[in-house]
Coordinates of C-alpha atoms in Angstrom, one line a residue:
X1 CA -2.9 -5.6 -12.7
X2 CA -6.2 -7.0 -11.0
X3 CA -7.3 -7.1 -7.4
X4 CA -10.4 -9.9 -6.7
X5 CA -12.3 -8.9 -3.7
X6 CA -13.8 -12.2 -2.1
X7 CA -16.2 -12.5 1.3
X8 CA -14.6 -14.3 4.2
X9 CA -18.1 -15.5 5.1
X10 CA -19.5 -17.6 2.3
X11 CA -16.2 -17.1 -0.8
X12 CA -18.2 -15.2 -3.1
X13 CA -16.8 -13.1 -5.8
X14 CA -18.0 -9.3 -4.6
X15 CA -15.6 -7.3 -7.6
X16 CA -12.6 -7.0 -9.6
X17 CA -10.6 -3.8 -8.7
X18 CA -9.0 -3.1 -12.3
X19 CA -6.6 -0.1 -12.9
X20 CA -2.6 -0.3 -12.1
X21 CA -0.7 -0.7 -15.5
X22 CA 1.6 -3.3 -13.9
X23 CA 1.4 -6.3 -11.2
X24 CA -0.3 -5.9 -7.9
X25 CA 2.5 -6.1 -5.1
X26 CA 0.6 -5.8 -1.9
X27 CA -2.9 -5.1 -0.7
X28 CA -4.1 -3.4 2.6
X29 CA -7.8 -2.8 3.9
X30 CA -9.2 -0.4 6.2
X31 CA -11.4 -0.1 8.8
X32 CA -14.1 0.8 6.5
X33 CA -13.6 -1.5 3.8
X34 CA -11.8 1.0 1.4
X35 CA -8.3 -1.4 -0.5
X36 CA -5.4 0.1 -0.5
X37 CA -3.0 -1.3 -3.6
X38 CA 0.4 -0.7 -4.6
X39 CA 2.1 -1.7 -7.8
X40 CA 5.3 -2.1 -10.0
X41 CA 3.5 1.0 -12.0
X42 CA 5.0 3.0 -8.7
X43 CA 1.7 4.1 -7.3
X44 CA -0.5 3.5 -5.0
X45 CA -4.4 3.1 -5.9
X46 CA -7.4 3.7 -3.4
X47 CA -10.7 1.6 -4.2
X48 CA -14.0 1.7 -2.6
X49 CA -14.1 -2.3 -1.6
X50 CA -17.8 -2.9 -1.9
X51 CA -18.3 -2.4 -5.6
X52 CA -14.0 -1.5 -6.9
X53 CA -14.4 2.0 -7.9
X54 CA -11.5 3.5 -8.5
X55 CA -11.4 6.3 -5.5
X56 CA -7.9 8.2 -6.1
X57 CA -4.4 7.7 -7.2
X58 CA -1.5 8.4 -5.7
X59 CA 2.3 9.2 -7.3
X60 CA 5.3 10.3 -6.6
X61 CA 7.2 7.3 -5.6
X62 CA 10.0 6.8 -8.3
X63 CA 9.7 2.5 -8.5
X64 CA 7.9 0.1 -7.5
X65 CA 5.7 0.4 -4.5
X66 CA 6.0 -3.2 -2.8
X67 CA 4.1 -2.1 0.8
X68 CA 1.4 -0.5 1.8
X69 CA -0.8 0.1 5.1
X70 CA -3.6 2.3 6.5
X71 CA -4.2 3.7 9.8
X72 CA -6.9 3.5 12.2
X73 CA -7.4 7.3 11.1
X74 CA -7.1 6.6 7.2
X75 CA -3.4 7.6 6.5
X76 CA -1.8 5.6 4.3
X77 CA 2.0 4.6 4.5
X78 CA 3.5 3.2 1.1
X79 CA 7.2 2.0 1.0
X80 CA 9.0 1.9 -2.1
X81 CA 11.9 0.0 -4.2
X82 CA 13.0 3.6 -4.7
X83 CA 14.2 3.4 -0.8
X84 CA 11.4 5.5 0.4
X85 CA 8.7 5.6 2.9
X86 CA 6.0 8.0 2.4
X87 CA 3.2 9.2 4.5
X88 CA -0.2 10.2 2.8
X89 CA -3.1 12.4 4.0
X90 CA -5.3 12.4 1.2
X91 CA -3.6 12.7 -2.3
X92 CA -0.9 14.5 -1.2
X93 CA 2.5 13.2 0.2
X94 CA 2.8 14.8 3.7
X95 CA 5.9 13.2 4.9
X96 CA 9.1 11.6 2.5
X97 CA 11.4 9.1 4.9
X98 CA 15.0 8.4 3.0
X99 CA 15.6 4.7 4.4
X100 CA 19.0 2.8 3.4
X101 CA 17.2 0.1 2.1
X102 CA 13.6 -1.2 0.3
X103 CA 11.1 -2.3 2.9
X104 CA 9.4 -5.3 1.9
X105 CA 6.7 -4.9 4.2
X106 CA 4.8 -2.6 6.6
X107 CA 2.1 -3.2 9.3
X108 CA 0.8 -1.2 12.1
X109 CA 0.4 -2.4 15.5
X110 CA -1.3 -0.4 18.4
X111 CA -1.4 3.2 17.9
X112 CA -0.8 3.3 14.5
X113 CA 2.9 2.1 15.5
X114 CA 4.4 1.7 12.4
X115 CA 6.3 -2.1 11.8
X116 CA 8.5 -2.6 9.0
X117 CA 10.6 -5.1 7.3
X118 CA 13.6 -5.2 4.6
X119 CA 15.1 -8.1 2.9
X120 CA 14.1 -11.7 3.6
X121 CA 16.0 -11.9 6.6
X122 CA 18.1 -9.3 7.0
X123 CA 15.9 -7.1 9.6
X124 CA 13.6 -4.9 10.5
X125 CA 12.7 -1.8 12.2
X126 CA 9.6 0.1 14.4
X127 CA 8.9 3.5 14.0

């Protein structure tokens, strides 16, 4: 349910990020230092990193939200157990993708590519 932001440079405890109602399943930073979080509560939480705030929430996803990343322009992709991929500008869900299965997984390579993985080995896809 907790998030401990630590600096790479000396291993200092900056802040705990405290708010999801269930455990922490993945973690993503952006280029500013804002943490993106998602969470068996099924959302996905935006903190300001330096001192955890608690920026916005974000729902709709129907289960557990085991991904998330963050683009080079701040939108933020979240994939689901609900067998969804959603796109967010904001706090509002601009684009709902119906996958056959639960991505474990999502990064974003060059151009905000969009890298994902389901299962432990069964595959994975680009978009």
């Amino acid at each position: 349910t907790t998030i401990r932001v630590w600096s790479a440079a000396d291993g200092a405890h900056l802040c705990t990020l405290e708010g999801h109602t269930s455990a922490v399943l993945s973690v993503a930073a952006g280029l500013d230092g804002t943490v993106y979080s998602g969470s068996w509560d099924k959302t996905v939480r935006v903190w300001a990193g330096d001192d955890g705030r608690p920026l916005r929430t974000l729902q709709g996803h129907t289960d557990a939200v085991l991904a998330v990343a963050v683009g080079s322009d701040g939108t933020i992709y979240s994939a689901s157990l609900d067998k969804t991929i959603r796109v967010w500008s904001g706090a509002t869900c601009a684009v709902r993708v119906d996958v056959a299965d639960s991505f474990r997984r999502l990064a974003l390579g060059r151009g905000d590519k969009l890298y994902s993985s389901f299962g432990e080995m069964d595959g994975s896809s680009v978009w």
